[in-house]
Short mmCIF file of C-alpha atoms in Angstrom, two decimals:
data_model
loop_
_atom_site.label_atom_id
_atom_site.label_comp_id
_atom_site.label_asym_id
_atom_site.label_seq_id
_atom_site.Cartn_x
_atom_site.Cartn_y
_atom_site.Cartn_z
CA UNK A 66 25.93 -29.31 34.32
CA UNK A 67 28.03 -26.02 33.99
CA UNK A 68 31.41 -25.13 35.32
CA UNK A 69 32.39 -27.40 38.20
CA UNK A 70 33.79 -24.64 40.48
CA UNK A 71 30.90 -22.33 39.74
CA UNK A 72 28.63 -25.03 41.26
CA UNK A 73 30.90 -25.92 44.08
CA UNK A 74 31.21 -22.22 45.07
CA UNK A 75 27.56 -21.80 44.87
CA UNK A 76 26.82 -24.44 47.15
CA UNK A 77 29.61 -23.49 49.52
CA UNK A 78 27.98 -19.94 49.82
CA UNK A 79 24.55 -21.50 50.06
CA UNK A 80 25.55 -23.75 53.01
CA UNK A 81 27.40 -20.89 54.71
CA UNK A 82 24.39 -18.74 54.45
CA UNK A 83 22.08 -21.50 55.72
CA UNK A 84 24.31 -22.22 58.53
CA UNK A 85 24.36 -18.50 59.62
CA UNK A 86 20.66 -18.24 59.36
CA UNK A 87 19.58 -21.71 60.81
CA UNK A 88 22.35 -22.53 63.17
CA UNK A 89 22.62 -18.89 64.11
CA UNK A 90 18.87 -18.65 65.22
CA UNK A 91 19.16 -21.80 67.30
CA UNK A 92 22.41 -20.80 69.07
CA UNK A 93 20.92 -17.27 69.61
CA UNK A 94 17.84 -18.92 71.12
CA UNK A 95 19.54 -21.97 73.04
CA UNK A 96 22.87 -20.48 74.01
CA UNK A 97 22.92 -16.64 74.03
CA UNK A 98 19.33 -16.35 75.12
CA UNK A 99 20.08 -18.88 78.02
CA UNK A 100 23.13 -16.93 79.18
CA UNK A 101 21.23 -13.47 79.09
CA UNK A 102 18.99 -14.89 82.05
CA UNK A 103 22.13 -15.41 84.10
CA UNK A 104 23.25 -11.58 84.35
CA UNK A 105 21.27 -8.76 86.02
CA UNK A 106 18.18 -7.38 84.10
CA UNK A 107 19.87 -4.07 83.20
CA UNK A 108 22.92 -5.66 81.64
CA UNK A 109 20.66 -8.54 80.25
CA UNK A 110 18.79 -5.80 78.31
CA UNK A 111 22.00 -4.32 76.98
CA UNK A 112 23.14 -7.78 76.01
CA UNK A 113 19.92 -8.51 74.37
CA UNK A 114 19.99 -5.27 72.46
CA UNK A 115 23.61 -5.56 71.18
CA UNK A 116 23.43 -9.34 70.12
CA UNK A 117 20.08 -8.81 68.54
CA UNK A 118 21.20 -5.70 66.46
CA UNK A 119 24.43 -7.83 65.20
CA UNK A 120 22.35 -11.07 64.64
CA UNK A 121 19.76 -9.10 62.69
CA UNK A 122 22.58 -7.70 60.35
CA UNK A 123 23.90 -11.26 60.15
CA UNK A 124 20.48 -12.75 59.39
CA UNK A 125 19.72 -10.32 56.66
CA UNK A 126 23.16 -10.86 54.93
CA UNK A 127 22.37 -14.55 55.17
CA UNK A 128 18.98 -14.11 53.56
CA UNK A 129 20.53 -12.10 50.78
CA UNK A 130 23.40 -14.58 50.20
CA UNK A 131 20.79 -17.47 50.11
CA UNK A 132 19.10 -15.77 47.30
CA UNK A 133 22.22 -15.02 45.28
CA UNK A 134 23.71 -18.42 45.93
CA UNK A 135 20.38 -20.16 45.30
CA UNK A 136 20.15 -18.46 41.72
CA UNK A 137 23.92 -19.36 41.14
CA UNK A 138 23.06 -23.16 42.10
CA UNK A 139 20.13 -22.95 39.47
CA UNK A 140 22.30 -21.63 36.94
CA UNK A 141 24.96 -24.24 37.73
CA UNK A 142 22.47 -27.17 37.50
CA UNK A 143 21.02 -25.61 34.39
CA UNK A 144 17.38 -25.35 35.85
CA UNK A 145 17.18 -21.62 35.81
CA UNK A 146 14.14 -21.52 33.71
CA UNK A 147 12.27 -23.11 36.72
CA UNK A 148 13.09 -19.83 38.50
CA UNK A 149 10.90 -18.06 36.03
CA UNK A 150 8.14 -20.66 36.80
CA UNK A 151 9.04 -22.63 33.60
CA UNK A 152 8.10 -26.22 34.29
CA UNK A 153 8.20 -25.36 38.05
CA UNK A 154 5.37 -27.80 38.90
CA UNK A 155 6.21 -30.58 36.57
CA UNK A 156 8.74 -32.51 38.69
CA UNK A 157 9.32 -33.30 42.28
CA UNK A 158 12.52 -31.06 41.95
CA UNK A 159 10.45 -28.21 40.77
CA UNK A 160 8.13 -28.58 43.69
CA UNK A 161 10.94 -28.57 46.40
CA UNK A 162 12.46 -25.59 44.82
CA UNK A 163 9.09 -23.89 44.98
CA UNK A 164 8.79 -24.77 48.69
CA UNK A 165 12.19 -23.58 49.54
CA UNK A 166 11.58 -20.21 47.77
CA UNK A 167 8.24 -19.87 49.61
CA UNK A 168 9.80 -20.53 52.93
CA UNK A 169 12.49 -18.11 52.06
CA UNK A 170 9.84 -15.44 51.26
CA UNK A 171 8.14 -16.11 54.62
CA UNK A 172 11.48 -15.46 56.39
CA UNK A 173 12.00 -12.22 54.45
CA UNK A 174 8.40 -11.00 55.46
CA UNK A 175 8.91 -12.00 59.13
CA UNK A 176 12.31 -10.44 59.10
CA UNK A 177 10.86 -7.16 57.69
CA UNK A 178 8.20 -7.22 60.36
CA UNK A 179 10.80 -7.71 62.99
CA UNK A 180 13.25 -5.02 61.65
CA UNK A 181 10.78 -2.26 60.67
CA UNK A 182 7.80 -2.73 62.67
CA UNK A 183 8.44 -4.37 66.07
CA UNK A 184 12.09 -3.44 66.98
CA UNK A 185 11.59 0.36 66.45
CA UNK A 186 8.55 0.15 68.94
CA UNK A 187 10.95 -1.27 71.59
CA UNK A 188 13.49 1.45 71.03
CA UNK A 189 11.13 4.47 71.43
CA UNK A 190 11.52 6.31 74.59
CA UNK A 191 9.30 8.31 76.80
CA UNK A 192 9.48 11.93 77.75
CA UNK A 193 10.32 12.86 81.50
CA UNK A 194 6.86 14.48 82.11
CA UNK A 195 4.63 11.50 81.92
CA UNK A 196 1.96 10.16 84.06
CA UNK A 197 1.67 6.79 85.74
CA UNK A 198 -1.23 5.78 83.35
CA UNK A 199 0.98 6.64 80.28
CA UNK A 200 3.98 4.47 81.75
CA UNK A 201 1.54 1.62 82.46
CA UNK A 202 0.15 1.91 78.89
CA UNK A 203 3.62 2.01 77.54
CA UNK A 204 4.63 -1.17 79.58
CA UNK A 205 1.59 -3.08 78.30
CA UNK A 206 2.44 -2.00 74.87
CA UNK A 207 6.13 -3.07 75.10
CA UNK A 208 5.14 -6.48 76.68
CA UNK A 209 2.58 -7.07 73.76
CA UNK A 210 5.50 -6.32 71.22
CA UNK A 211 7.90 -8.64 72.90
CA UNK A 212 5.29 -11.33 72.86
CA UNK A 213 4.77 -10.68 69.14
CA UNK A 214 8.52 -10.89 68.54
CA UNK A 215 8.80 -14.36 70.61
CA UNK A 216 6.09 -15.79 68.24
CA UNK A 217 7.78 -14.63 65.16
CA UNK A 218 11.12 -15.78 66.25
CA UNK A 219 9.62 -19.21 67.05
CA UNK A 220 7.92 -19.38 63.67
CA UNK A 221 11.09 -18.53 62.02
CA UNK A 222 12.95 -21.26 63.93
CA UNK A 223 10.19 -23.88 62.66
CA UNK A 224 10.68 -22.54 59.15
CA UNK A 225 14.45 -22.42 59.36
CA UNK A 226 14.44 -26.12 60.41
CA UNK A 227 12.18 -26.91 57.46
CA UNK A 228 14.28 -25.20 54.82
CA UNK A 229 17.38 -27.44 54.94
CA UNK A 230 14.92 -30.43 54.70
CA UNK A 231 13.87 -29.10 51.14
CA UNK A 232 17.59 -28.24 50.44
CA UNK A 233 18.87 -31.83 51.24
CA UNK A 234 16.28 -33.19 48.90
CA UNK A 235 17.66 -31.04 46.16
CA UNK A 236 21.26 -31.52 47.02
CA UNK A 237 21.08 -35.15 47.06
CA UNK A 238 18.36 -36.20 44.63
CA UNK A 239 15.20 -34.93 42.80
CA UNK A 240 13.73 -33.30 45.67
CA UNK A 241 11.47 -34.12 48.57
CA UNK A 242 8.41 -35.10 46.70
CA UNK A 243 9.83 -37.81 44.67
CA UNK A 244 12.41 -39.54 46.69
CA UNK A 245 12.18 -37.82 50.15
CA UNK A 246 9.95 -37.88 53.07
CA UNK A 247 7.06 -36.16 51.25
CA UNK A 248 6.95 -38.81 48.39
CA UNK A 249 3.50 -39.89 49.38
CA UNK A 250 2.15 -36.48 48.34
CA UNK A 251 2.85 -37.59 44.86
CA UNK A 252 3.89 -34.10 43.55
CA UNK A 253 6.84 -35.63 41.44
CA UNK B 143 16.81 -38.02 55.95
CA UNK B 144 20.35 -38.56 56.81
CA UNK B 145 21.37 -35.83 54.50
CA UNK B 146 18.82 -33.50 56.24
CA UNK B 147 20.25 -34.56 59.70
CA UNK B 148 23.88 -34.02 58.69
CA UNK B 149 23.13 -30.51 57.09
CA UNK B 150 21.32 -29.44 60.02
CA UNK B 151 23.89 -30.46 62.47
CA UNK B 152 26.53 -29.02 60.48
CA UNK B 153 24.42 -25.77 60.28
CA UNK B 154 24.12 -25.65 64.02
CA UNK B 155 28.00 -26.22 64.51
CA UNK B 156 28.96 -23.56 61.88
CA UNK B 157 26.04 -21.19 62.85
CA UNK B 158 27.30 -21.39 66.49
CA UNK B 159 30.87 -20.58 65.58
CA UNK B 160 29.90 -17.75 63.50
CA UNK B 161 27.51 -16.26 66.22
CA UNK B 162 30.31 -16.60 68.81
CA UNK B 163 32.98 -14.69 66.61
CA UNK B 164 30.58 -12.04 64.90
CA UNK B 165 27.59 -11.53 67.40
CA UNK B 166 29.00 -12.36 70.92
CA UNK B 167 32.46 -11.28 70.69
CA UNK B 168 31.77 -7.60 69.48
CA UNK B 169 28.79 -7.42 71.98
CA UNK B 170 30.85 -8.03 74.99
CA UNK B 171 32.57 -4.44 74.48
CA UNK B 172 29.14 -2.96 75.88
CA UNK B 173 29.22 -5.13 79.20
CA UNK B 174 31.06 -4.94 82.35
CA UNK B 175 34.01 -7.32 82.98
CA UNK B 176 32.13 -9.34 85.78
CA UNK B 177 28.96 -9.88 83.63
CA UNK B 178 31.00 -10.91 80.67
CA UNK B 179 32.71 -13.63 82.76
CA UNK B 180 29.29 -15.03 83.98
CA UNK B 181 27.78 -14.99 80.57
CA UNK B 182 30.70 -16.48 79.10
CA UNK B 183 30.87 -19.35 81.63
CA UNK B 184 27.00 -20.21 81.31
CA UNK B 185 27.26 -19.93 77.51
CA UNK B 186 30.49 -21.95 77.21
CA UNK B 187 28.92 -24.78 79.37
CA UNK B 188 26.08 -25.12 77.19
CA UNK B 189 27.64 -24.45 73.86
CA UNK B 190 30.70 -27.09 74.43
CA UNK B 191 27.99 -29.78 74.88
CA UNK B 192 26.15 -28.67 71.88
CA UNK B 193 29.17 -28.53 69.73
CA UNK B 194 30.39 -32.01 70.78
CA UNK B 195 26.88 -33.37 70.18
CA UNK B 196 26.61 -31.94 66.66
CA UNK B 197 30.08 -33.22 65.77
CA UNK B 198 28.97 -36.60 66.93
CA UNK B 199 25.72 -36.49 64.88
CA UNK B 200 27.85 -35.23 61.86
CA UNK B 201 29.91 -38.31 62.22
CA UNK B 202 27.20 -40.73 62.60
CA UNK B 203 25.08 -39.48 59.80
CA UNK B 204 28.03 -38.71 57.53
CA UNK B 205 28.94 -42.57 58.06
CA UNK B 206 25.31 -43.38 57.05
CA UNK B 207 25.51 -41.59 53.84
CA UNK B 208 28.78 -42.88 52.48
CA UNK B 209 27.58 -46.45 51.39
CA UNK B 210 25.05 -44.58 49.04
CA UNK B 211 28.01 -43.60 46.65
CA UNK B 212 28.52 -47.13 45.64
CA UNK B 213 31.58 -49.41 45.71
CA UNK B 214 35.06 -48.41 44.74
CA UNK B 215 34.40 -44.46 45.37
CA UNK B 216 35.96 -44.43 48.80
CA UNK B 217 39.53 -45.14 47.98
CA UNK B 218 42.44 -42.53 47.94
CA UNK B 219 42.60 -42.97 44.01
CA UNK B 220 39.42 -41.14 43.51
CA UNK B 221 38.64 -37.39 44.28
CA UNK B 222 35.63 -38.17 46.30
CA UNK B 223 37.59 -40.60 48.45
CA UNK B 224 40.39 -38.03 49.08
CA UNK B 225 38.07 -35.11 49.90
CA UNK B 226 36.09 -37.58 52.48
CA UNK B 227 39.60 -38.38 53.81
CA UNK B 228 40.28 -34.69 54.28
CA UNK B 229 36.88 -34.12 55.98
CA UNK B 230 37.40 -36.83 58.36
CA UNK B 231 40.80 -34.95 59.00
CA UNK B 232 38.95 -31.71 59.80
CA UNK B 233 36.43 -33.48 61.93
CA UNK B 234 39.12 -34.90 64.18
CA UNK B 235 40.85 -31.47 64.33
CA UNK B 236 37.42 -29.80 65.19
CA UNK B 237 36.77 -32.53 67.96
CA UNK B 238 40.29 -31.84 69.36
CA UNK B 239 39.75 -28.05 69.29
CA UNK B 240 36.35 -28.16 70.92
CA UNK B 241 37.74 -30.62 73.58
CA UNK B 242 40.77 -28.40 74.26
CA UNK B 243 38.58 -25.37 74.65
CA UNK B 244 35.83 -26.94 76.69
CA UNK B 245 38.28 -28.64 79.12
CA UNK B 246 41.33 -26.51 79.09
CA UNK B 247 41.18 -23.09 77.56
CA UNK B 248 37.80 -22.24 78.96
CA UNK B 249 38.22 -23.13 82.46
CA UNK B 250 41.57 -21.14 82.36
CA UNK B 251 39.50 -18.03 81.59
CA UNK B 252 37.55 -18.46 84.91
CA UNK B 253 40.49 -19.43 87.19
CA UNK B 254 40.05 -17.80 90.44
CA UNK B 255 43.09 -16.66 92.70
CA UNK B 256 43.22 -17.10 96.35
CA UNK B 257 41.51 -13.94 98.16
CA UNK B 258 44.86 -13.17 100.14
CA UNK B 259 47.15 -12.34 97.22
CA UNK B 260 50.37 -10.23 97.18
CA UNK B 261 50.22 -7.50 94.46
CA UNK B 262 52.73 -9.51 92.38
CA UNK B 263 50.71 -12.67 92.71
CA UNK B 264 47.56 -10.80 91.82
CA UNK B 265 49.24 -9.45 88.66
CA UNK B 266 50.57 -12.71 87.66
CA UNK B 267 47.00 -14.12 87.97
CA UNK B 268 45.74 -11.29 85.84
CA UNK B 269 48.53 -11.89 83.12
CA UNK B 270 47.44 -15.53 83.28
CA UNK B 271 43.89 -14.81 82.56
CA UNK B 272 44.95 -12.37 79.73
CA UNK B 273 46.97 -15.12 78.16
CA UNK B 274 44.08 -17.50 78.57
CA UNK B 275 41.82 -15.01 76.79
CA UNK B 276 44.28 -14.62 73.79
CA UNK B 277 44.64 -18.41 73.58
CA UNK B 278 40.89 -18.76 73.46
CA UNK B 279 40.55 -16.13 70.72
CA UNK B 280 43.21 -17.96 68.69
CA UNK B 281 41.58 -21.16 69.22
CA UNK B 282 38.01 -19.82 68.18
CA UNK B 283 39.47 -18.42 64.94
CA UNK B 284 41.48 -21.69 64.06
CA UNK B 285 38.05 -23.49 64.73
CA UNK B 286 36.22 -21.14 62.47
CA UNK B 287 38.80 -21.36 59.65
CA UNK B 288 38.75 -25.26 59.71
CA UNK B 289 35.04 -25.39 59.85
CA UNK B 290 34.89 -23.15 56.78
CA UNK B 291 37.34 -25.22 55.12
CA UNK B 292 35.39 -28.37 55.85
CA UNK B 293 32.33 -26.77 54.58
CA UNK B 294 34.09 -26.22 51.18
CA UNK B 295 35.05 -29.78 51.00
CA UNK B 296 31.64 -30.86 51.87
CA UNK B 297 30.16 -28.60 49.36
CA UNK B 298 32.28 -30.40 46.54
CA UNK B 299 30.97 -33.90 47.59
CA UNK B 300 27.67 -33.79 45.35
CA UNK B 301 29.90 -32.91 42.54
CA UNK B 302 32.34 -35.72 43.07
CA UNK B 303 34.91 -33.99 45.64
CA UNK B 304 37.57 -31.37 45.04
CA UNK B 305 41.00 -33.16 45.89
#
């Protein structure tokens, strides 16, 4: 175990990043999204756009902080060789760490799709001289994009609920696969 | 499992406070006042119960986790015991803040005056709402600071506490 304060600060930053991503996603879905339905569609669209823009920034910051504070935690616990794959699959702790990193990577991929592919599609505007068929096609395209975003958001929520499960195993023991709920898998 | 539940409940609580401060508050600037009022009311109604439920879950699962530390650690003569005591203090303060916001500060934001008001009474009513908004802002910031302090205390517990 390395410096006490280094470990505490690493855990603190990790918890804040996790709360921002996990709690933030849930509150955006359950509270902000719910309130959005209570105002007229034009204002709801503005509210959705502004809150989503800001939350996206917050979510990316949280994913970055999760990575940095996760590496700091590995150093604090002197298990940093595992981050290079050294003995990663030899213990329940290593398996849990691998699970967390894998889930984090999925969140980054999903976030990239949302930020760089789907959201720009929603922001594109049509020219004034377009026909009804083009408007209809554009609306269909927008609806499809919104549905894809909803699916990714839901998948992210499920993953975001799984990440703290792996984290709790690491913080309070030797990981999920030895003493936690996944112990029957026998990967310890 | 208790460690997971307490972590998740705390994440929802702290994440909610952060979203309100860093996402919703700046987004309000782009909406008309009347719609902010409606959205705030709907959001506040749901958020207050969610926050109180999360604080209740944190208390229940936190209590369930304590015996696992072994006998003799929960006294004020140990760093762990003092940190847990400070966490309990933060929890009581957070419950008081959420209850105060939910049942006093938030309703004051949406207080409606009578339809037939003199210009002076209307101005006084507006000033009252302005004061309520400033009070709510201050309470939300205090809540966030206490929640962040509690997170630091909680982060030190696996290493034996920090006080």
